[in-house]
Short mmCIF file of C-alpha atoms and ligand atoms in Angstrom, two decimals:
data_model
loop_
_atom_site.label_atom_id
_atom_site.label_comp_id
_atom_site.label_asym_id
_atom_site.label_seq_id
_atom_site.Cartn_x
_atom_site.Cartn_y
_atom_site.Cartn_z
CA UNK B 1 89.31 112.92 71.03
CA UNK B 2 85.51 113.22 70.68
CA UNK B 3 83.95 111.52 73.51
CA UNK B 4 80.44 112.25 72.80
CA UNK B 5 77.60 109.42 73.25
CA UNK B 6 77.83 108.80 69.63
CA UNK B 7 81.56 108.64 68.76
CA UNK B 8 81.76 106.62 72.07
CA UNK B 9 79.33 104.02 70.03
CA UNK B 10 81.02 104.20 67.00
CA UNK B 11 84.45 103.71 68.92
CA UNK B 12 82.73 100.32 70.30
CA UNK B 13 81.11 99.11 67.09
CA UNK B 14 83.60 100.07 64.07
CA UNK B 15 85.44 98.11 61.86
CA UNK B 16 88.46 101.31 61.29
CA UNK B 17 91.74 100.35 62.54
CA UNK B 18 92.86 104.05 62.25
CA UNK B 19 90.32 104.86 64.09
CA UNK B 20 91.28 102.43 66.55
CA UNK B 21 95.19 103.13 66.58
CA UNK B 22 94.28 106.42 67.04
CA UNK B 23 92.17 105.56 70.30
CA UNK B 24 94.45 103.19 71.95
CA UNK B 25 97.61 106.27 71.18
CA UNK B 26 95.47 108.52 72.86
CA UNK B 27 94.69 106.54 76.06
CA UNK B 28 98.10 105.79 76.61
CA UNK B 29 99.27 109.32 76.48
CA UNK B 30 96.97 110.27 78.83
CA UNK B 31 97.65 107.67 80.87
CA UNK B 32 101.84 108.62 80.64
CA UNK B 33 100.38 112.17 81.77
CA UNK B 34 99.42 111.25 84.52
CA UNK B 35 101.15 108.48 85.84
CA UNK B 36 103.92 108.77 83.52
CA UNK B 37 105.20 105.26 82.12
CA UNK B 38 104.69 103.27 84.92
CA UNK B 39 102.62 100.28 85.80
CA UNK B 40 102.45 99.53 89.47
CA UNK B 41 102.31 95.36 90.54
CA UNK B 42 99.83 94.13 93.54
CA UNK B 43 100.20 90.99 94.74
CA UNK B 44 97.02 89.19 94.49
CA UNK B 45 95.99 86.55 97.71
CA UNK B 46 92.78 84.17 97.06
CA UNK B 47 92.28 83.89 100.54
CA UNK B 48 89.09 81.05 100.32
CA UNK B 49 86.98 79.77 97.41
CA UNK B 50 84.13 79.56 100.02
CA UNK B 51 81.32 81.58 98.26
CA UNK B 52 77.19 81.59 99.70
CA UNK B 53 76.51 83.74 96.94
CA UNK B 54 74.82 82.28 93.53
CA UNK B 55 76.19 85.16 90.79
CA UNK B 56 75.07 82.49 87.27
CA UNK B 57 78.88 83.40 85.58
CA UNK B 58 80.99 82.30 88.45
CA UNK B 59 82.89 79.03 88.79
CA UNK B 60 83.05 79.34 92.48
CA UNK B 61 79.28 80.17 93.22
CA UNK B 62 77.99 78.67 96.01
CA UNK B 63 76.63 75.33 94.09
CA UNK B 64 79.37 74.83 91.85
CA UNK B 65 81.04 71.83 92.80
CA UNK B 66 84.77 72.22 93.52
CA UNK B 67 86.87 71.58 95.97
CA UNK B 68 87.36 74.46 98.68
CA UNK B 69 89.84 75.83 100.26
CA UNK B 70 90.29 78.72 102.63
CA UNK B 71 93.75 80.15 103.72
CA UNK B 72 94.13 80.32 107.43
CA UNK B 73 95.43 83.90 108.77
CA UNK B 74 98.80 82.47 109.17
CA UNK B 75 98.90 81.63 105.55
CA UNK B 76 98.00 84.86 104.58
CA UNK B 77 100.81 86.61 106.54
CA UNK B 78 103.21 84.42 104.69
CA UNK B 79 101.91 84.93 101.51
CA UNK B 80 102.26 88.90 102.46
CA UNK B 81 106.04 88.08 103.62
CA UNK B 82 106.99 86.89 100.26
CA UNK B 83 105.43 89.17 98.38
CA UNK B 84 107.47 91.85 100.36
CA UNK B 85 110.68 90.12 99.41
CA UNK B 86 109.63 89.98 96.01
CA UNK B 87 108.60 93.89 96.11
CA UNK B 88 105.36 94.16 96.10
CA UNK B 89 103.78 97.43 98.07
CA UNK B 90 100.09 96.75 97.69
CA UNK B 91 98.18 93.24 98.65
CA UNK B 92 95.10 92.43 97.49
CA UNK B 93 93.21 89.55 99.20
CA UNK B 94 90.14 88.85 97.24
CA UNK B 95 88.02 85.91 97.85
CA UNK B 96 83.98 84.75 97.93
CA UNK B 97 81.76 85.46 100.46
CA UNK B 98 83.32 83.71 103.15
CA UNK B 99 81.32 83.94 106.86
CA UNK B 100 84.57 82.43 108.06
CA UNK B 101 86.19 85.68 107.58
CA UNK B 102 84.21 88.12 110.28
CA UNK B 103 85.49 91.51 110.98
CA UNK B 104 87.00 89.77 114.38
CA UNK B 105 89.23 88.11 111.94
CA UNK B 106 89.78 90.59 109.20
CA UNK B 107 90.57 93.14 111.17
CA UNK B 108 93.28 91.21 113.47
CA UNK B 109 94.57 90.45 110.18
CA UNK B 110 94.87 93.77 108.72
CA UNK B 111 96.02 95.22 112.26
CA UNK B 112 98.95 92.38 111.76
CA UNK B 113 99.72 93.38 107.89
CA UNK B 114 100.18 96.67 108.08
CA UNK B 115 102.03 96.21 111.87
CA UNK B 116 104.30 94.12 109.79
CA UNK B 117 104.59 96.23 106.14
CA UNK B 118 103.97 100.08 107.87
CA UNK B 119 105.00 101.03 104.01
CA UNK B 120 102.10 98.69 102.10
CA UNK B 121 98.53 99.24 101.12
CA UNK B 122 96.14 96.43 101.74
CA UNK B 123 93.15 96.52 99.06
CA UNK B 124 90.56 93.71 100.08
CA UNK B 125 87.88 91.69 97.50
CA UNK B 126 85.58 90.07 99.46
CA UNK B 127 82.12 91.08 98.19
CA UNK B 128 79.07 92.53 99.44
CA UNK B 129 78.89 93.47 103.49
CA UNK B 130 77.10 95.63 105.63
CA UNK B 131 78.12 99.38 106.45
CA UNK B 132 79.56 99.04 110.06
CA UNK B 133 81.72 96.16 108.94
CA UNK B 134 83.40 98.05 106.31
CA UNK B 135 83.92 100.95 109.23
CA UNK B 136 85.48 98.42 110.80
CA UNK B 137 87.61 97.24 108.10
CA UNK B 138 89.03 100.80 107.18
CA UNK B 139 89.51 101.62 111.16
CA UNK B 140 91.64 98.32 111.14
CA UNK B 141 93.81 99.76 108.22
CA UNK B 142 92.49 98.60 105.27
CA UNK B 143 92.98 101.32 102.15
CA UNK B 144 91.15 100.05 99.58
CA UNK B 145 88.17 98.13 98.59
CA UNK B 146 87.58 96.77 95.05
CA UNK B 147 83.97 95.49 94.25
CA UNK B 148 82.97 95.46 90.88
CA UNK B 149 79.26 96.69 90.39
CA UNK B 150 79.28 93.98 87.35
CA UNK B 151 76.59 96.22 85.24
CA UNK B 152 74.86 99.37 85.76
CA UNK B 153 71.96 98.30 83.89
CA UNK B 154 69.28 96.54 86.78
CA UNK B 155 67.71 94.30 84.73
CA UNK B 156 70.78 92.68 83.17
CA UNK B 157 72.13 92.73 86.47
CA UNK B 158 69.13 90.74 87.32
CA UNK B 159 70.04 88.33 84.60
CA UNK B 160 73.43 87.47 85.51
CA UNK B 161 72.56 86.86 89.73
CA UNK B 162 70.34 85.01 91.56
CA UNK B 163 66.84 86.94 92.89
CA UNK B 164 68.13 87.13 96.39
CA UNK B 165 71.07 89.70 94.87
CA UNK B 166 70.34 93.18 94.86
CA UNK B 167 72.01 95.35 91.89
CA UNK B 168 70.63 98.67 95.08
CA UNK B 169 72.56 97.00 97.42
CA UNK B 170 75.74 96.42 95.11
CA UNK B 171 75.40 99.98 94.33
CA UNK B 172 75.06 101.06 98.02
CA UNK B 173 78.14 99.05 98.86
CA UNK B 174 80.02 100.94 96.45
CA UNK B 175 78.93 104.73 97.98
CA UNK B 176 79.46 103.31 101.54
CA UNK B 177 83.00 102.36 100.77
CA UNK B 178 83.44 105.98 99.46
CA UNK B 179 82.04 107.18 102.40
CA UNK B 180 84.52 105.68 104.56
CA UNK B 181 87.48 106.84 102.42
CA UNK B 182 88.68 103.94 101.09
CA UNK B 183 89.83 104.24 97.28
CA UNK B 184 87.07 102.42 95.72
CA UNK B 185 87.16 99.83 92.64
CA UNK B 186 84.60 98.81 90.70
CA UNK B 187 84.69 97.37 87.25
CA UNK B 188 82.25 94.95 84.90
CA UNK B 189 83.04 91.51 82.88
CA UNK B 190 83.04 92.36 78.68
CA UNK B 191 80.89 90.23 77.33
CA UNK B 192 78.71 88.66 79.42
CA UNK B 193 75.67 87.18 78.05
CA UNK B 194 72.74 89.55 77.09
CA UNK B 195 74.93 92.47 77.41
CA UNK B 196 74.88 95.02 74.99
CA UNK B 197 76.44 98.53 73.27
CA UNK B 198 73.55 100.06 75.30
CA UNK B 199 74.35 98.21 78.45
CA UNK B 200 77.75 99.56 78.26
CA UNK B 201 77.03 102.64 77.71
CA UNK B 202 75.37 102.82 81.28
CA UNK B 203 79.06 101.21 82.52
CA UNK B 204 80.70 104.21 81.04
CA UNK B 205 77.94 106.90 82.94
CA UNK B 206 78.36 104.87 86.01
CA UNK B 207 82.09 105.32 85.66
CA UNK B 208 81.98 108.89 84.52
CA UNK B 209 79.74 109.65 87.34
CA UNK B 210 80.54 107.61 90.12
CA UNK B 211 84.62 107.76 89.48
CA UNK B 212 85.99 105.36 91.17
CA UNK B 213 89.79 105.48 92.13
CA UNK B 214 89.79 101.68 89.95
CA UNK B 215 87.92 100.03 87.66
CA UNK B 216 88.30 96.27 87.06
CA UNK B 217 87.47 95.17 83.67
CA UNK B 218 88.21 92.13 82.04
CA UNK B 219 86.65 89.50 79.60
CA UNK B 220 83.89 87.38 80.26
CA UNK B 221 85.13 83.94 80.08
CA UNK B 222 82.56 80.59 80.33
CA UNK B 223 83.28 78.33 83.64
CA UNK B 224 82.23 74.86 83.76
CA UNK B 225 79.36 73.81 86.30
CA UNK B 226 77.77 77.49 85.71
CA UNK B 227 74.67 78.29 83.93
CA UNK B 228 76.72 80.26 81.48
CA UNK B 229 79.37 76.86 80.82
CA UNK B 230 78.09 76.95 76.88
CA UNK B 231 78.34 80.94 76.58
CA UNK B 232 80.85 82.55 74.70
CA UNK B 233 83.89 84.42 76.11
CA UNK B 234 83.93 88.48 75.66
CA UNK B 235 85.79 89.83 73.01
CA UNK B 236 89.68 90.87 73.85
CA UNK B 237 89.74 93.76 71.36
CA UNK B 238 86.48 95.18 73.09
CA UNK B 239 87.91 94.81 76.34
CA UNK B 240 90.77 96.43 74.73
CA UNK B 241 88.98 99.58 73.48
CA UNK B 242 86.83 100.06 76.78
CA UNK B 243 90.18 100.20 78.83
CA UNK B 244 91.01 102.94 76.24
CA UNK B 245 87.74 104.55 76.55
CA UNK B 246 87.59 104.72 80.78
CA UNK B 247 91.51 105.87 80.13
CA UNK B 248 90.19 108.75 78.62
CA UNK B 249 86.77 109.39 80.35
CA UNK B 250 88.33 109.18 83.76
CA UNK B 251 92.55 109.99 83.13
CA UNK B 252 93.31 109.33 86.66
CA UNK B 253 91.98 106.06 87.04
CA UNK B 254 94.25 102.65 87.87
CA UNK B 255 93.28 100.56 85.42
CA UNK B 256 94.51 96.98 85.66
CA UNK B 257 95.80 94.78 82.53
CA UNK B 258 93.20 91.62 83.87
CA UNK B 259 93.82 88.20 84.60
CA UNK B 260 91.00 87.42 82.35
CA UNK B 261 92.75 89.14 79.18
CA UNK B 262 96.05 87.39 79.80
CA UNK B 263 93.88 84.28 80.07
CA UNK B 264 92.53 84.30 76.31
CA UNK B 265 95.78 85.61 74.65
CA UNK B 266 99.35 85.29 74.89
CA UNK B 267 100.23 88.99 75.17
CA UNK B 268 96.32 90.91 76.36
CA UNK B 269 97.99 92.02 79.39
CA UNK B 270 101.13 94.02 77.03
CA UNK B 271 98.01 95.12 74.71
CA UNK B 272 96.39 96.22 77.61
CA UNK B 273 99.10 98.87 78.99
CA UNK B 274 98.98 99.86 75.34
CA UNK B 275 95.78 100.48 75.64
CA UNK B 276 95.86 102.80 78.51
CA UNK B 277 96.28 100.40 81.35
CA UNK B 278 98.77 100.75 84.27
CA UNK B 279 98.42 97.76 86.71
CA UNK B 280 99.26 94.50 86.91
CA UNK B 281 98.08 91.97 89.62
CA UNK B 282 100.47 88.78 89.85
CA UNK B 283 99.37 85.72 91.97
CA UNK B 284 100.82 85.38 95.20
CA UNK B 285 98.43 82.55 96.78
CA UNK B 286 100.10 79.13 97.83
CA UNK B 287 100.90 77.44 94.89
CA UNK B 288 98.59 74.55 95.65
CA UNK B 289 95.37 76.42 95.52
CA UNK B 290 95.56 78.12 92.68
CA UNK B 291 94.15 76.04 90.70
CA UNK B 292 91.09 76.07 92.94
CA UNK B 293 90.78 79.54 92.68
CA UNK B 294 88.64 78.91 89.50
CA UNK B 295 86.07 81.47 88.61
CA UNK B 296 86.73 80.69 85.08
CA UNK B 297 88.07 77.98 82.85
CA UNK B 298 92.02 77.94 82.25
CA UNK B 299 92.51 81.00 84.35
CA UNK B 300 96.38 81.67 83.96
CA UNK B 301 98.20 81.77 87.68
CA UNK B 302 101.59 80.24 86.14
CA UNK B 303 104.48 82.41 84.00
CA UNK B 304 104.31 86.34 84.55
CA UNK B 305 100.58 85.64 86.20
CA UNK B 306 102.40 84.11 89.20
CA UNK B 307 103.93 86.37 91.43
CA UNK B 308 107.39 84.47 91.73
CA UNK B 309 107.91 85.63 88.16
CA UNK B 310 107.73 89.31 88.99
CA UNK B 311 111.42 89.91 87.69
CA UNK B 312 110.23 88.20 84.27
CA UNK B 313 107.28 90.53 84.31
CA UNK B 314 109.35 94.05 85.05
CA UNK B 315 111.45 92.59 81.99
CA UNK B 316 108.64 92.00 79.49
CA UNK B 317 107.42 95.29 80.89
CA UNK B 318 110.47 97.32 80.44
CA UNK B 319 110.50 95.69 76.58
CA UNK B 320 107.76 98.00 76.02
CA UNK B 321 109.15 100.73 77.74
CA UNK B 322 107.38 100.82 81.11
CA UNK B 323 109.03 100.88 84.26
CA UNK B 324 107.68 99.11 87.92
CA UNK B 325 108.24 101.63 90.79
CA UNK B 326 108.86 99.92 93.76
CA UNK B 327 105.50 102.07 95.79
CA UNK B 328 102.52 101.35 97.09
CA UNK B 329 100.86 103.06 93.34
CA UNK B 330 97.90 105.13 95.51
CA UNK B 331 95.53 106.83 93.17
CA UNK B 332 96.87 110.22 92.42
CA UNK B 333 94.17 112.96 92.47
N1 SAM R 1 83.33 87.86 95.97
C1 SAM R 1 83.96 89.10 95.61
C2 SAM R 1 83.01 89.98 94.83
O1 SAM R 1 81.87 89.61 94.63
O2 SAM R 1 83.39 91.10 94.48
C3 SAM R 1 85.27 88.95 94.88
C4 SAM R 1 85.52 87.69 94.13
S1 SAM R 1 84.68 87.63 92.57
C5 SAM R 1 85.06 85.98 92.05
C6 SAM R 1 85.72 88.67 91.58
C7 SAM R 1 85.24 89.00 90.18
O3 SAM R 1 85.44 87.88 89.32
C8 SAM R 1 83.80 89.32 90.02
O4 SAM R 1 83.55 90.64 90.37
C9 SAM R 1 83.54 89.02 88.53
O5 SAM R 1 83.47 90.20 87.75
C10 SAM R 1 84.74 88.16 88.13
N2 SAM R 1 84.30 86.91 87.53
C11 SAM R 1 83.56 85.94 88.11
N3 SAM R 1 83.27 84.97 87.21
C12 SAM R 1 83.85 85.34 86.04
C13 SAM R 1 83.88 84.76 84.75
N4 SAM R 1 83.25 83.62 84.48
N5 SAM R 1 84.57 85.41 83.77
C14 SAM R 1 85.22 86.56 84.04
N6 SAM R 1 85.21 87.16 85.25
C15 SAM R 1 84.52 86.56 86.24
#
């Protein structure tokens, strides 16, 4: 396919469904290239709703008003034990900007997990820190690190965060994680406000560039309490086509089918694989604070979201002919 600047635009903005069909076909080849037709399952852990940062779209910013919650380390290790029992290979504890967690306590915690599951791959989510701290995080065992740079335009980055974020320091984050040879996610909402075709097109560059070993993408969707609570959600079928596009761009990417896209229809996480995705990312959190894990309104945690469902998941995965190896699902190079 013809992934020049312009047909990359066109692919965004037309109205074709051939030329559409065609695009989605394409990605998912690739993607069975690769990967063949698998889709590998992490078991997500929202280890604290605790946030100091600001970021306008975010339901648990720091002056949203919702009840919080953290997840003590013993929690944690028995969220980890039933997602072993239920199969899952990777965790990924993802969380706000919690000064709870240090690297005293991360790393205990990571020394424990992978003491514990010698055959898993821990992926953490816990925003922005400094460069010694993420040493310390990868010498403790951690493999991966997924922190979404959001945009990779600075001034609508500057839109969407308070002034005391920095879209340099974001970006640093993400080539000090490289540096210390963890596989490295990041990733951008669709559809957040002020973005545009030209916005996205830096995503794309950044992606093409940059190559991370993930890339998170999902729909923008409002959250009440937020400056953004009257915005509109991000479209699903453009989320659709730029999972498609970074399929192609980047083949050897792990793409994940997002919470968010399950979230505003019934089956965006199917579309999704059909679209050149090939992760999925069930909840594994205590039941009880799911809820309060609420970065966005309605965010799905129940059904094949929730991690206790993952046999239900395999099956409405294997309907469309895709297959859940029972691995860890490292990037392959
Ligand atoms: N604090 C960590 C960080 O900054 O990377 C991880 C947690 S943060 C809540 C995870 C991701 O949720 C963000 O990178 C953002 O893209 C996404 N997110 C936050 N609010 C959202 C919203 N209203 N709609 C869709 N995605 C949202």
């Amino acid at each position: 396919m013809n992934l020049s600047s312009n047909n990359i635009r066109h692919l965004l903005t037309t109205s074709d469904p051939v030329a559409i069909d065609d695009l989605f076909e394409e990605a998912s080849r690739t993607r069975d290239e690769v990967y063949g037709r698998n889709v590998f399952m992490r078991g997500l852990i929202e280890i604290t709703n605790h946030c100091r940062n600001n970021c306008l779209y975010c339901g648990i910013r720091r002056s949203a008003t919702v009840h919080r919650y953290r997840l003590s380390p013993e929690q944690i290790l028995q969220c980890c034990a039933e997602g072993h029992r239920l199969g899952f290979r990777t965790f990924v504890l993802q969380g706000g900007e919690d000064a709870w967690f240090t690297d005293e306590v991360l790393c205990r915690l990571l020394e424990d997990i992978k003491r514990r599951y010698p055959d898993c791959a821990v992926t953490l989510s816990l925003g922005e820190r400094g460069r010694d701290s993420f040493r310390r995080l990868r010498d403790a065992g951690a493999d991966r690190y997924l922190l979404r740079h959001e945009t990779a335009d600075a001034d609508h980055y500057a839109s969407l965060h308070p002034s005391e974020m920095s879209f340099d320091h974001r970006m640093q984050c993400l080539h000090d994680l490289r540096d210390l040879g963890f596989q490295v996610g990041a990733g951008f909402m669709v559809g957040s406000p002020g973005q545009t075709v030209d916005t996205l097109m830096k995503d794309l560059e950044f992606i093409q560039t940059f190559r991370p070993e993930m890339v998170g993408i999902g729909p923008f969707i409002p959250a009440d309490g937020t400056p953004f609570e009257h915005e509109r959600a991000g479209s699903v079928e453009l989320t659709l086509r730029l999972l498609a596009i970074i399929r192609l761009l980047h083949p050897h990417v792990l793409l994940p089918a997002t919470t968010a896209l399950g979230t505003l229809h019934p089956t965006g996480r199917e579309r999704a694989i059909m679209a050149g995705a090939n992760v999925v990312m069930p909840n594994l959190s205590p039941q009880d604070t799911r809820t309060l894990y609420s970065i966005y309104n309605n965010k799905l945690s129940t059904g094949s979201e929730a991690a206790e469902s993952a046999a239900d998941l395999r099956l409405r995965l294997q309907a469309i002919g895709f297959d859940i190896p029972d691995t860890r699902g490292d990037y392959e190079k």
